[in-house]
């Protein structure tokens, strides 16, 4: 066998043609080696070839063999093939020579070799010699042109074959066993291959999907979105993960949700050959997530409802708070109707049983422009009173206390869904304490998600929470109105009048919710154009203090009519206050207090009070104090000062007498009586508040009403901590020309003289029309003074808003009216006084008593009662 040149040549097959094992385009030895076409199987399989001559030695060595074994052709030609590419350290002892197996039969075997370090995908082996590999050698016998035996050998890297086998298994797992849908798109974005799972979902066989596009599976807008994403992946190589796609399942209108992952696929040479898509049906997961989101939203709504509903004790405000929570977070439209009877204070409004009672629309809200009203309601304005028809769903909800769902397909209510915008309405009765107080309606327009069972439960919960708050507001309104009636009955009218005084007052309850408290003031007219001014403060707050205040105020008015001295009034009040706290009476309370010095006063009503009596004729004011803050006096042109009135002990404590202090008040002086809520606070001491009050009075405007407003606006009253009562009086004494005062001796002639003096004075006052009546009554009182009294007689006439006549004497015996018999000659004088006068009475004085009567001043054409007719009526 001639020597073979040390170069690589193409091995020939039996016919002498090139085997082509290196693939088309293989360059001849000595030329630049070219790889196989991109995408060829040879990109993945490492295969080479060489030929063996008749002597069993290599006579041709391909370029791929050079690359696979790292052995040049000049080093391999003329050598035993095993010795050519198997390193000595890898040869097994006694290996067979290739010439020994050239018996004309095909032969296959494996031999070790060492992969060149430069081609080692796993990195260099020990010493930089490359890793150890195994080559599968396939020997195909042939003959040379001379008829000698030869062989063509095909060599494959076993590891590359195993890798292909693994890749095929992985491909089979994806396309045949994967539970996820898989599509392989070509560069034209058409399906090249689909796996079995995808075909099971979308129907047909695997091959039926070849050549399709995403528009064959998805709605247009979703298909366009996915096609754009695929094109972007193909162009940029950036993968898309968890892309959400929505579309109907084949043969069904059910909406399905898929999670799509897209990535670009490359050939072995790195050339992009398409896009792979992995799809997962996440409909259940999406539904679970939607349910979770729905639950979170509902929980958030309930939390918001708890925070926002019921912050006010006003019915309308509470209803609006419910709608502020519901719209638009829960629905698009909503309204609240409440029973009119309950709003009016009726406990059992008619028609509750059948749901046909009158209701009033108290709130409406909409998140939709030009939206209709809820189903069955019609165009009802807020504040309008209406009824639901007996057969309507809303009446049924009220009647059964169960929610009703009214849909757009409901024939009974479809005509009432204005302009067809509302798709469904939840009519939910508002139930509080087992009582239906009204109806809440929640509506959703078309395009919104329909109401579900969770929505129904949420609507019931929202309505129930609002119902409780509305019922509380209703109960509060009822109690508040009752408290106002009580408070107004306990306090004097807003503009009290008094002879010789200009009065202004303010009352601010510490409890703004009920507007009742324990502070009070009063202006009481007394005989002789005198006035009692009272300011008091029951310790404590709320209704209990208000009731105690009312009882004490009533007692004060009763004692004032007895015309007692201020100190005597407070002493009697002290006994009454102790009796109020003990049902057994004041005596039992006093005994208990005497038994134990540390007696428990928790059941005793404690109160402070200032009682003052002002005489408009003398401009003198007598004060008595029971533990109250001192009055403040502002004389014209002078600074305000606190009067030095002995403070005394609070009412209800007992054990100490009260003192009277008399002060003469100059014309135009300002007298201020007040409670501690005006000057005392947690934020500043009492002295600081009193000083601020005095400064405010010094800077006050001239008008009395403005003085009250100035004081309240100037002082830091911290309103709400305690009740505030303020009583201001400006002194306007009775002019001397309006007073007639005479002293008469104890003589029968004094009766006639008294009549003359009275008539002359009335003529001077242009009250001649009262002369007959006044003359008769003066004669009766002076006669009684002469008959039953002592000492000189004093006659006094006072002209103010009424005419008052007083007859004074030194006897302490009080006159008593009795019923005269027909045969009696006397005993009818006081009856005549009571018949002809507007009022009459008697009071004690330090030196005797005073009997008085009062006549109303003539008004227009009204004539006073004729004295003769009055005399005849007594017989």
Short mmCIF file of C-alpha atoms in Angstrom, two decimals, residues 291-757:
data_model
loop_
_atom_site.label_atom_id
_atom_site.label_comp_id
_atom_site.label_asym_id
_atom_site.label_seq_id
_atom_site.Cartn_x
_atom_site.Cartn_y
_atom_site.Cartn_z
CA UNK A 291 -63.12 36.71 45.95
CA UNK A 292 -60.27 37.68 48.24
CA UNK A 293 -60.24 41.19 46.81
CA UNK A 294 -64.02 41.30 47.19
CA UNK A 295 -63.70 40.22 50.81
CA UNK A 296 -60.99 42.82 51.44
CA UNK A 297 -63.14 45.49 49.84
CA UNK A 298 -66.13 44.47 51.93
CA UNK A 299 -64.04 44.45 55.08
CA UNK A 300 -62.67 47.87 54.20
CA UNK A 301 -66.21 49.13 53.61
CA UNK A 302 -67.35 47.75 56.97
CA UNK A 303 -64.36 49.35 58.69
CA UNK A 304 -65.13 52.64 56.96
CA UNK A 305 -68.78 52.30 57.94
CA UNK A 306 -67.81 51.74 61.55
CA UNK A 307 -65.66 54.86 61.48
CA UNK A 308 -68.01 57.18 59.57
CA UNK A 309 -71.58 56.13 60.36
CA UNK A 310 -73.05 57.28 63.65
CA UNK A 311 -70.73 60.19 64.37
CA UNK A 312 -73.76 62.44 64.61
CA UNK A 313 -77.00 62.08 66.55
CA UNK A 314 -78.88 63.67 63.68
CA UNK A 315 -81.14 61.40 61.59
CA UNK A 316 -80.48 63.02 58.23
CA UNK A 317 -76.75 63.26 58.83
CA UNK A 318 -76.55 59.57 59.77
CA UNK A 319 -78.42 58.60 56.60
CA UNK A 320 -76.04 60.69 54.49
CA UNK A 321 -73.08 59.07 56.23
CA UNK A 322 -74.37 55.65 55.12
CA UNK A 323 -74.61 56.81 51.50
CA UNK A 324 -71.16 58.41 51.65
CA UNK A 325 -69.77 54.97 52.47
CA UNK A 326 -71.89 53.05 49.95
CA UNK A 327 -71.48 55.36 46.91
CA UNK A 328 -69.37 54.72 44.89
CA UNK A 329 -67.48 52.09 46.87
CA UNK A 330 -70.38 49.62 46.87
CA UNK A 331 -72.97 50.84 44.39
CA UNK A 332 -73.71 53.59 41.89
CA UNK A 333 -76.96 54.89 43.38
CA UNK A 334 -78.43 54.74 46.86
CA UNK A 335 -81.27 56.22 48.90
CA UNK A 336 -82.63 56.05 52.44
CA UNK A 337 -86.33 56.28 53.36
CA UNK A 338 -87.49 56.42 56.98
CA UNK A 339 -90.97 55.98 58.40
CA UNK A 340 -92.59 59.36 58.78
CA UNK A 341 -94.32 58.29 61.98
CA UNK A 342 -91.05 57.47 63.67
CA UNK A 343 -89.63 60.82 62.61
CA UNK A 344 -92.65 62.52 64.18
CA UNK A 345 -92.06 60.70 67.45
CA UNK A 346 -94.77 58.05 67.15
CA UNK A 347 -93.73 54.77 68.72
CA UNK A 348 -96.03 52.64 66.55
CA UNK A 349 -96.70 54.40 63.23
CA UNK A 350 -99.68 53.00 61.29
CA UNK A 351 -99.08 50.63 58.40
CA UNK A 352 -95.87 49.07 59.65
CA UNK A 353 -97.28 45.58 59.31
CA UNK A 354 -97.84 45.73 55.54
CA UNK A 355 -95.04 48.15 54.59
CA UNK A 356 -97.47 50.74 53.21
CA UNK A 357 -96.96 53.45 55.84
CA UNK A 358 -95.71 56.86 54.81
CA UNK A 359 -91.96 57.23 54.42
CA UNK A 360 -89.82 60.28 53.97
CA UNK A 361 -86.81 60.36 51.65
CA UNK A 362 -84.03 61.60 53.93
CA UNK A 363 -80.97 61.02 51.71
CA UNK A 364 -80.02 60.22 48.10
CA UNK A 365 -76.60 59.83 46.47
CA UNK A 366 -75.43 59.09 42.93
CA UNK A 367 -72.08 58.46 41.29
CA UNK A 368 -73.60 58.58 37.79
CA UNK A 369 -74.35 61.78 35.90
CA UNK A 370 -78.08 62.19 35.17
CA UNK A 371 -78.73 58.94 36.99
CA UNK A 372 -82.20 57.48 37.59
CA UNK A 373 -83.71 56.85 40.96
CA UNK A 374 -83.68 53.37 42.54
CA UNK A 375 -86.20 50.77 41.39
CA UNK A 376 -89.74 51.26 42.64
CA UNK A 377 -89.05 54.69 44.08
CA UNK A 378 -89.64 57.00 41.16
CA UNK A 379 -88.41 60.58 41.06
CA UNK A 380 -88.68 61.29 44.78
CA UNK A 381 -87.01 64.40 46.11
CA UNK A 382 -85.13 64.40 49.38
CA UNK A 383 -87.60 65.42 52.07
CA UNK A 384 -90.64 64.22 50.14
CA UNK A 385 -93.17 61.92 51.83
CA UNK A 386 -94.32 58.90 49.82
CA UNK A 387 -95.63 55.33 50.02
CA UNK A 388 -94.64 52.08 48.28
CA UNK A 389 -97.35 50.08 46.57
CA UNK A 390 -98.45 47.00 48.46
CA UNK A 391 -97.25 44.63 45.71
CA UNK A 392 -93.94 46.41 45.13
CA UNK A 393 -90.63 44.71 46.04
CA UNK A 394 -89.83 47.57 48.39
CA UNK A 395 -93.07 47.14 50.34
CA UNK A 396 -92.40 43.41 50.47
CA UNK A 397 -88.94 44.07 51.91
CA UNK A 398 -90.44 46.34 54.57
CA UNK A 399 -93.22 43.86 55.28
CA UNK A 400 -90.98 40.81 55.67
CA UNK A 401 -87.87 42.58 56.99
CA UNK A 402 -85.88 40.71 54.34
CA UNK A 403 -83.82 42.17 51.48
CA UNK A 404 -85.13 41.93 47.93
CA UNK A 405 -83.07 41.90 44.72
CA UNK A 406 -84.80 43.74 41.88
CA UNK A 407 -83.21 43.11 38.47
CA UNK A 408 -83.69 44.73 35.12
CA UNK A 409 -85.37 41.53 33.88
CA UNK A 410 -88.01 41.67 36.60
CA UNK A 411 -91.26 42.42 34.75
CA UNK A 412 -92.82 43.99 37.82
CA UNK A 413 -90.16 46.65 38.18
CA UNK A 414 -88.65 46.94 34.70
CA UNK A 415 -90.82 49.89 33.77
CA UNK A 416 -89.65 51.71 36.84
CA UNK A 417 -85.96 51.45 35.97
CA UNK A 418 -85.68 54.88 34.45
CA UNK A 419 -84.09 54.87 30.99
CA UNK A 420 -82.91 51.31 31.58
CA UNK A 421 -79.63 52.35 33.17
CA UNK A 422 -80.07 50.37 36.40
CA UNK A 423 -79.38 46.67 36.09
CA UNK A 424 -80.18 45.64 39.67
CA UNK A 425 -81.26 47.11 43.00
CA UNK A 426 -81.00 45.74 46.53
CA UNK A 427 -83.95 46.88 48.64
CA UNK A 428 -82.75 46.34 52.21
CA UNK A 429 -84.98 47.00 55.25
CA UNK A 430 -83.27 48.91 58.04
CA UNK A 431 -83.88 46.90 61.20
CA UNK A 432 -82.88 48.12 64.66
CA UNK A 433 -83.81 46.32 67.86
CA UNK A 434 -86.25 44.08 65.94
CA UNK A 435 -88.01 47.15 64.53
CA UNK A 436 -88.02 48.21 60.88
CA UNK A 437 -87.26 51.94 60.81
CA UNK A 438 -86.95 52.41 57.06
CA UNK A 439 -85.55 51.14 53.76
CA UNK A 440 -82.14 51.51 52.12
CA UNK A 441 -81.85 50.96 48.37
CA UNK A 442 -78.54 50.22 46.65
CA UNK A 443 -78.46 50.21 42.83
CA UNK A 444 -75.85 49.36 40.22
CA UNK A 445 -76.04 50.58 36.65
CA UNK A 446 -75.44 48.48 33.57
CA UNK A 447 -71.76 47.86 33.05
CA UNK A 448 -71.10 47.38 36.76
CA UNK A 449 -70.69 43.96 38.31
CA UNK A 450 -74.07 42.45 39.30
CA UNK A 451 -74.90 42.02 42.97
CA UNK A 452 -73.90 38.65 44.44
CA UNK A 453 -74.55 36.88 47.70
CA UNK A 454 -71.58 38.57 49.32
CA UNK A 455 -72.98 41.93 48.21
CA UNK A 456 -76.35 41.07 49.68
CA UNK A 457 -74.77 40.20 53.03
CA UNK A 458 -72.71 43.38 52.96
CA UNK A 459 -75.75 45.51 52.14
CA UNK A 460 -77.67 43.97 55.06
CA UNK A 461 -74.74 44.66 57.40
CA UNK A 462 -74.39 48.26 56.22
CA UNK A 463 -78.11 48.86 56.58
CA UNK A 464 -78.17 47.25 60.04
CA UNK A 465 -75.32 49.42 61.29
CA UNK A 466 -76.95 52.56 59.96
CA UNK A 467 -80.34 51.46 61.34
CA UNK A 468 -78.98 51.17 64.86
CA UNK A 469 -77.38 54.61 64.59
CA UNK A 470 -80.56 56.09 63.10
CA UNK A 471 -82.68 54.53 65.82
CA UNK A 472 -80.29 55.91 68.43
CA UNK A 473 -80.55 59.30 66.75
CA UNK A 474 -84.35 59.00 66.78
CA UNK A 475 -84.35 58.12 70.47
CA UNK A 476 -81.94 60.94 71.13
CA UNK A 477 -84.15 63.38 69.23
CA UNK A 478 -87.15 62.29 71.29
CA UNK A 479 -85.28 62.58 74.57
CA UNK A 480 -83.71 65.83 73.46
CA UNK A 481 -87.09 67.35 72.72
CA UNK A 482 -88.34 66.21 76.12
CA UNK A 483 -85.27 67.65 77.78
CA UNK A 484 -85.81 70.95 75.97
CA UNK A 485 -89.42 71.04 77.16
CA UNK A 486 -88.21 70.40 80.69
CA UNK A 487 -85.44 72.99 80.46
CA UNK A 488 -87.68 75.65 78.98
CA UNK A 489 -90.22 75.02 81.69
CA UNK A 490 -87.57 75.47 84.36
CA UNK A 491 -86.04 78.70 83.10
CA UNK A 492 -87.70 82.13 82.90
CA UNK A 493 -88.68 83.55 79.53
CA UNK A 494 -85.97 84.92 77.31
CA UNK A 495 -86.79 88.59 78.05
CA UNK A 496 -87.85 88.85 81.72
CA UNK A 497 -89.19 92.22 82.86
CA UNK A 498 -88.85 93.94 86.22
CA UNK A 499 -89.78 97.30 87.66
CA UNK A 500 -86.81 99.62 87.82
CA UNK A 501 -84.45 97.14 86.13
CA UNK A 502 -83.31 96.48 82.59
CA UNK A 503 -82.66 92.70 82.40
CA UNK A 504 -80.47 90.60 80.05
CA UNK A 505 -79.56 86.95 80.54
CA UNK A 506 -77.72 84.03 78.96
CA UNK A 507 -77.86 80.30 79.64
CA UNK A 508 -75.42 77.76 78.13
CA UNK A 509 -75.82 74.14 79.28
CA UNK A 510 -72.59 72.22 79.73
CA UNK A 511 -74.14 69.14 78.11
CA UNK A 512 -74.72 70.31 74.57
CA UNK A 513 -76.30 66.95 73.69
CA UNK A 514 -79.27 67.30 76.04
CA UNK A 515 -79.17 71.06 76.71
CA UNK A 516 -80.15 70.50 80.34
CA UNK A 517 -78.09 71.24 83.40
CA UNK A 518 -78.10 72.28 87.02
CA UNK A 519 -77.54 76.04 86.66
CA UNK A 520 -80.52 78.38 86.80
CA UNK A 521 -81.48 82.01 87.11
CA UNK A 522 -84.80 83.66 87.81
CA UNK A 523 -86.40 87.07 87.89
CA UNK A 524 -89.38 87.22 90.28
CA UNK A 525 -91.64 90.25 90.59
CA UNK A 526 -92.53 91.08 94.19
CA UNK A 527 -95.15 93.42 95.60
CA UNK A 528 -94.31 97.10 95.78
CA UNK A 529 -92.40 97.14 92.50
CA UNK A 530 -89.66 95.04 94.00
CA UNK A 531 -87.83 92.28 92.16
CA UNK A 532 -86.07 89.12 93.34
CA UNK A 533 -82.97 88.17 91.34
CA UNK A 534 -81.80 84.56 91.73
CA UNK A 535 -78.82 82.67 90.35
CA UNK A 536 -78.10 79.11 91.48
CA UNK A 537 -75.99 76.07 90.62
CA UNK A 538 -76.83 72.49 91.56
CA UNK A 539 -73.66 70.44 91.84
CA UNK A 540 -73.57 67.78 89.16
CA UNK A 541 -74.64 67.65 85.54
CA UNK A 542 -77.29 66.17 83.31
CA UNK A 543 -80.91 65.35 83.88
CA UNK A 544 -80.61 64.58 87.59
CA UNK A 545 -79.10 68.00 88.26
CA UNK A 546 -81.75 69.62 86.06
CA UNK A 547 -84.56 67.97 88.02
CA UNK A 548 -83.03 69.12 91.32
CA UNK A 549 -82.63 72.59 89.86
CA UNK A 550 -86.31 72.64 88.86
CA UNK A 551 -87.40 71.64 92.33
CA UNK A 552 -85.23 74.30 93.97
CA UNK A 553 -86.35 76.96 91.50
CA UNK A 554 -89.99 76.15 92.23
CA UNK A 555 -89.26 76.36 95.95
CA UNK A 556 -87.55 79.73 95.50
CA UNK A 557 -90.54 81.16 93.64
CA UNK A 558 -92.88 79.84 96.32
CA UNK A 559 -90.80 81.31 99.13
CA UNK A 560 -90.41 84.59 97.26
CA UNK A 561 -94.21 85.01 97.15
CA UNK A 562 -94.20 84.82 100.94
CA UNK A 563 -92.15 88.00 100.84
CA UNK A 564 -89.51 86.67 103.22
CA UNK A 565 -86.16 88.27 103.74
CA UNK A 566 -83.36 86.86 101.49
CA UNK A 567 -81.63 85.11 104.41
CA UNK A 568 -84.91 83.49 105.44
CA UNK A 569 -85.48 82.31 101.87
CA UNK A 570 -82.07 80.61 101.78
CA UNK A 571 -82.59 79.00 105.18
CA UNK A 572 -85.84 77.48 103.98
CA UNK A 573 -84.16 76.39 100.74
CA UNK A 574 -81.43 74.68 102.74
CA UNK A 575 -84.02 72.55 104.51
CA UNK A 576 -85.71 71.74 101.23
CA UNK A 577 -82.41 70.77 99.56
CA UNK A 578 -81.63 68.33 102.35
CA UNK A 579 -85.09 66.86 102.08
CA UNK A 580 -84.78 66.37 98.31
CA UNK A 581 -81.92 63.93 98.80
CA UNK A 582 -83.80 61.87 101.40
CA UNK A 583 -87.26 60.47 100.62
CA UNK A 584 -88.05 60.41 104.34
CA UNK A 585 -87.94 64.20 104.49
CA UNK A 586 -85.64 66.94 105.78
CA UNK A 587 -86.06 65.95 109.42
CA UNK A 588 -84.71 62.45 108.78
CA UNK A 589 -81.85 63.91 106.75
CA UNK A 590 -80.96 66.36 109.51
CA UNK A 591 -81.02 63.64 112.16
CA UNK A 592 -78.76 61.42 110.08
CA UNK A 593 -76.34 64.30 109.61
CA UNK A 594 -76.28 64.98 113.35
CA UNK A 595 -75.62 61.30 114.14
CA UNK A 596 -72.43 61.25 112.14
CA UNK A 597 -70.23 64.27 111.53
CA UNK A 598 -68.88 62.55 108.44
CA UNK A 599 -72.35 61.86 107.05
CA UNK A 600 -72.43 60.75 103.42
CA UNK A 601 -73.70 63.63 101.31
CA UNK A 602 -73.83 61.63 98.09
CA UNK A 603 -77.63 61.42 98.32
CA UNK A 604 -78.04 65.09 99.30
CA UNK A 605 -78.64 67.76 96.65
CA UNK A 606 -75.93 70.38 97.12
CA UNK A 607 -76.38 73.73 95.47
CA UNK A 608 -75.08 77.26 95.66
CA UNK A 609 -77.34 80.25 95.32
CA UNK A 610 -77.42 84.06 95.46
CA UNK A 611 -80.79 85.62 96.30
CA UNK A 612 -81.20 89.40 95.97
CA UNK A 613 -84.26 91.63 96.41
CA UNK A 614 -84.20 94.99 94.65
CA UNK A 615 -86.58 97.83 95.58
CA UNK A 616 -87.17 100.14 92.62
CA UNK A 617 -88.40 102.95 94.89
CA UNK A 618 -85.34 103.14 97.17
CA UNK A 619 -82.83 101.54 94.72
CA UNK A 620 -81.65 99.40 97.60
CA UNK A 621 -80.78 95.74 97.04
CA UNK A 622 -80.59 93.11 99.80
CA UNK A 623 -78.31 90.11 99.15
CA UNK A 624 -77.98 86.69 100.79
CA UNK A 625 -75.45 84.10 99.62
CA UNK A 626 -75.33 80.32 100.00
CA UNK A 627 -71.81 79.34 98.94
CA UNK A 628 -72.04 81.14 95.61
CA UNK A 629 -69.60 83.46 93.86
CA UNK A 630 -70.04 87.13 94.83
CA UNK A 631 -72.08 89.49 92.63
CA UNK A 632 -70.17 92.08 90.59
CA UNK A 633 -71.26 95.74 90.56
CA UNK A 634 -70.25 98.33 87.98
CA UNK A 635 -71.18 101.87 88.98
CA UNK A 636 -71.29 104.58 86.30
CA UNK A 637 -67.78 105.89 85.64
CA UNK A 638 -66.24 103.41 88.08
CA UNK A 639 -64.36 100.12 87.74
CA UNK A 640 -66.17 96.86 88.35
CA UNK A 641 -65.90 95.40 91.85
CA UNK A 642 -67.03 92.25 93.56
CA UNK A 643 -69.52 92.90 96.37
CA UNK A 644 -68.48 91.77 99.82
CA UNK A 645 -71.36 89.41 100.53
CA UNK A 646 -70.78 86.72 103.19
CA UNK A 647 -70.46 83.47 101.20
CA UNK A 648 -72.30 81.14 103.57
CA UNK A 649 -72.53 77.37 103.12
CA UNK A 650 -74.05 75.64 100.09
CA UNK A 651 -77.68 74.63 100.24
CA UNK A 652 -78.10 71.09 101.56
CA UNK A 653 -75.25 71.25 104.06
CA UNK A 654 -77.14 72.99 106.89
CA UNK A 655 -75.98 74.02 110.32
CA UNK A 656 -75.12 77.68 109.67
CA UNK A 657 -77.40 80.74 109.36
CA UNK A 658 -77.30 83.03 106.34
CA UNK A 659 -76.71 86.79 106.49
CA UNK A 660 -78.36 89.71 104.70
CA UNK A 661 -76.33 92.53 103.19
CA UNK A 662 -78.08 95.68 101.92
CA UNK A 663 -76.46 97.82 99.22
CA UNK A 664 -77.76 101.02 97.67
CA UNK A 665 -77.35 100.92 93.90
CA UNK A 666 -76.83 104.20 92.05
CA UNK A 667 -78.88 105.03 88.97
CA UNK A 668 -77.43 103.34 85.87
CA UNK A 669 -75.34 100.84 87.86
CA UNK A 670 -74.78 97.38 86.39
CA UNK A 671 -75.28 94.30 88.55
CA UNK A 672 -73.95 90.91 87.37
CA UNK A 673 -74.94 87.55 88.85
CA UNK A 674 -73.33 84.42 87.36
CA UNK A 675 -72.36 80.77 87.93
CA UNK A 676 -68.88 79.31 88.21
CA UNK A 677 -68.96 77.85 84.69
CA UNK A 678 -68.34 81.37 83.40
CA UNK A 679 -65.10 81.95 85.32
CA UNK A 680 -63.76 78.54 86.36
CA UNK A 681 -62.01 75.97 84.16
CA UNK A 682 -59.55 73.11 84.36
CA UNK A 683 -57.08 75.27 82.44
CA UNK A 684 -56.94 78.24 84.79
CA UNK A 685 -57.67 78.94 88.49
CA UNK A 686 -60.82 80.62 89.74
CA UNK A 687 -59.10 83.90 90.68
CA UNK A 688 -57.79 84.29 87.16
CA UNK A 689 -61.28 83.76 85.74
CA UNK A 690 -62.83 86.27 88.17
CA UNK A 691 -60.25 88.89 87.26
CA UNK A 692 -60.89 88.30 83.57
CA UNK A 693 -64.63 88.71 84.20
CA UNK A 694 -64.09 92.02 85.97
CA UNK A 695 -61.88 93.28 83.12
CA UNK A 696 -64.50 92.26 80.57
CA UNK A 697 -67.16 94.26 82.43
CA UNK A 698 -64.89 97.31 82.51
CA UNK A 699 -64.54 97.19 78.73
CA UNK A 700 -68.17 96.29 78.01
CA UNK A 701 -70.29 98.26 75.51
CA UNK A 702 -73.22 100.35 76.82
CA UNK A 703 -76.12 98.19 75.54
CA UNK A 704 -77.01 95.50 78.06
CA UNK A 705 -77.48 92.68 75.52
CA UNK A 706 -74.12 93.58 74.02
CA UNK A 707 -72.57 93.36 77.47
CA UNK A 708 -73.64 89.69 77.76
CA UNK A 709 -72.25 88.85 74.32
CA UNK A 710 -69.03 90.72 75.04
CA UNK A 711 -68.47 88.81 78.28
CA UNK A 712 -69.07 85.40 76.69
CA UNK A 713 -66.88 86.19 73.68
CA UNK A 714 -64.06 87.65 75.78
CA UNK A 715 -63.77 85.03 78.50
CA UNK A 716 -62.17 81.66 77.84
CA UNK A 717 -65.23 79.83 79.15
CA UNK A 718 -64.31 76.33 77.86
CA UNK A 719 -67.97 75.81 77.17
CA UNK A 720 -68.90 72.18 77.65
CA UNK A 721 -67.05 71.68 80.91
CA UNK A 722 -69.87 73.18 83.01
CA UNK A 723 -73.16 75.01 82.70
CA UNK A 724 -73.08 78.79 82.38
CA UNK A 725 -75.76 81.17 83.66
CA UNK A 726 -75.35 84.94 83.42
CA UNK A 727 -77.90 87.49 84.69
CA UNK A 728 -77.23 91.19 84.06
CA UNK A 729 -79.41 93.97 85.51
CA UNK A 730 -79.04 97.73 84.94
CA UNK A 731 -80.55 99.89 87.64
CA UNK A 732 -83.33 102.25 86.60
CA UNK A 733 -84.96 103.45 89.81
CA UNK A 734 -88.58 104.48 89.96
CA UNK A 735 -88.74 108.30 89.45
CA UNK A 736 -89.76 110.27 92.52
CA UNK A 737 -92.73 111.80 90.64
CA UNK A 738 -94.09 108.26 90.26
CA UNK A 739 -94.22 107.77 94.02
CA UNK A 740 -96.87 109.13 96.38
CA UNK A 741 -96.05 108.59 100.08
CA UNK A 742 -98.07 109.86 103.04
CA UNK A 743 -98.27 109.15 106.80
CA UNK A 744 -101.71 109.40 108.44
CA UNK A 745 -102.56 109.41 112.14
CA UNK A 746 -104.73 106.80 113.77
CA UNK A 747 -107.93 108.74 113.38
CA UNK A 748 -111.21 108.05 111.64
CA UNK A 749 -110.70 111.19 109.56
CA UNK A 750 -107.66 109.48 108.03
CA UNK A 751 -109.96 107.29 105.94
CA UNK A 752 -111.43 110.27 104.12
CA UNK A 753 -108.03 111.92 103.89
CA UNK A 754 -106.55 108.79 102.32
CA UNK A 755 -109.31 108.77 99.68
CA UNK A 756 -108.64 112.42 98.84
CA UNK A 757 -104.87 111.93 98.59
#
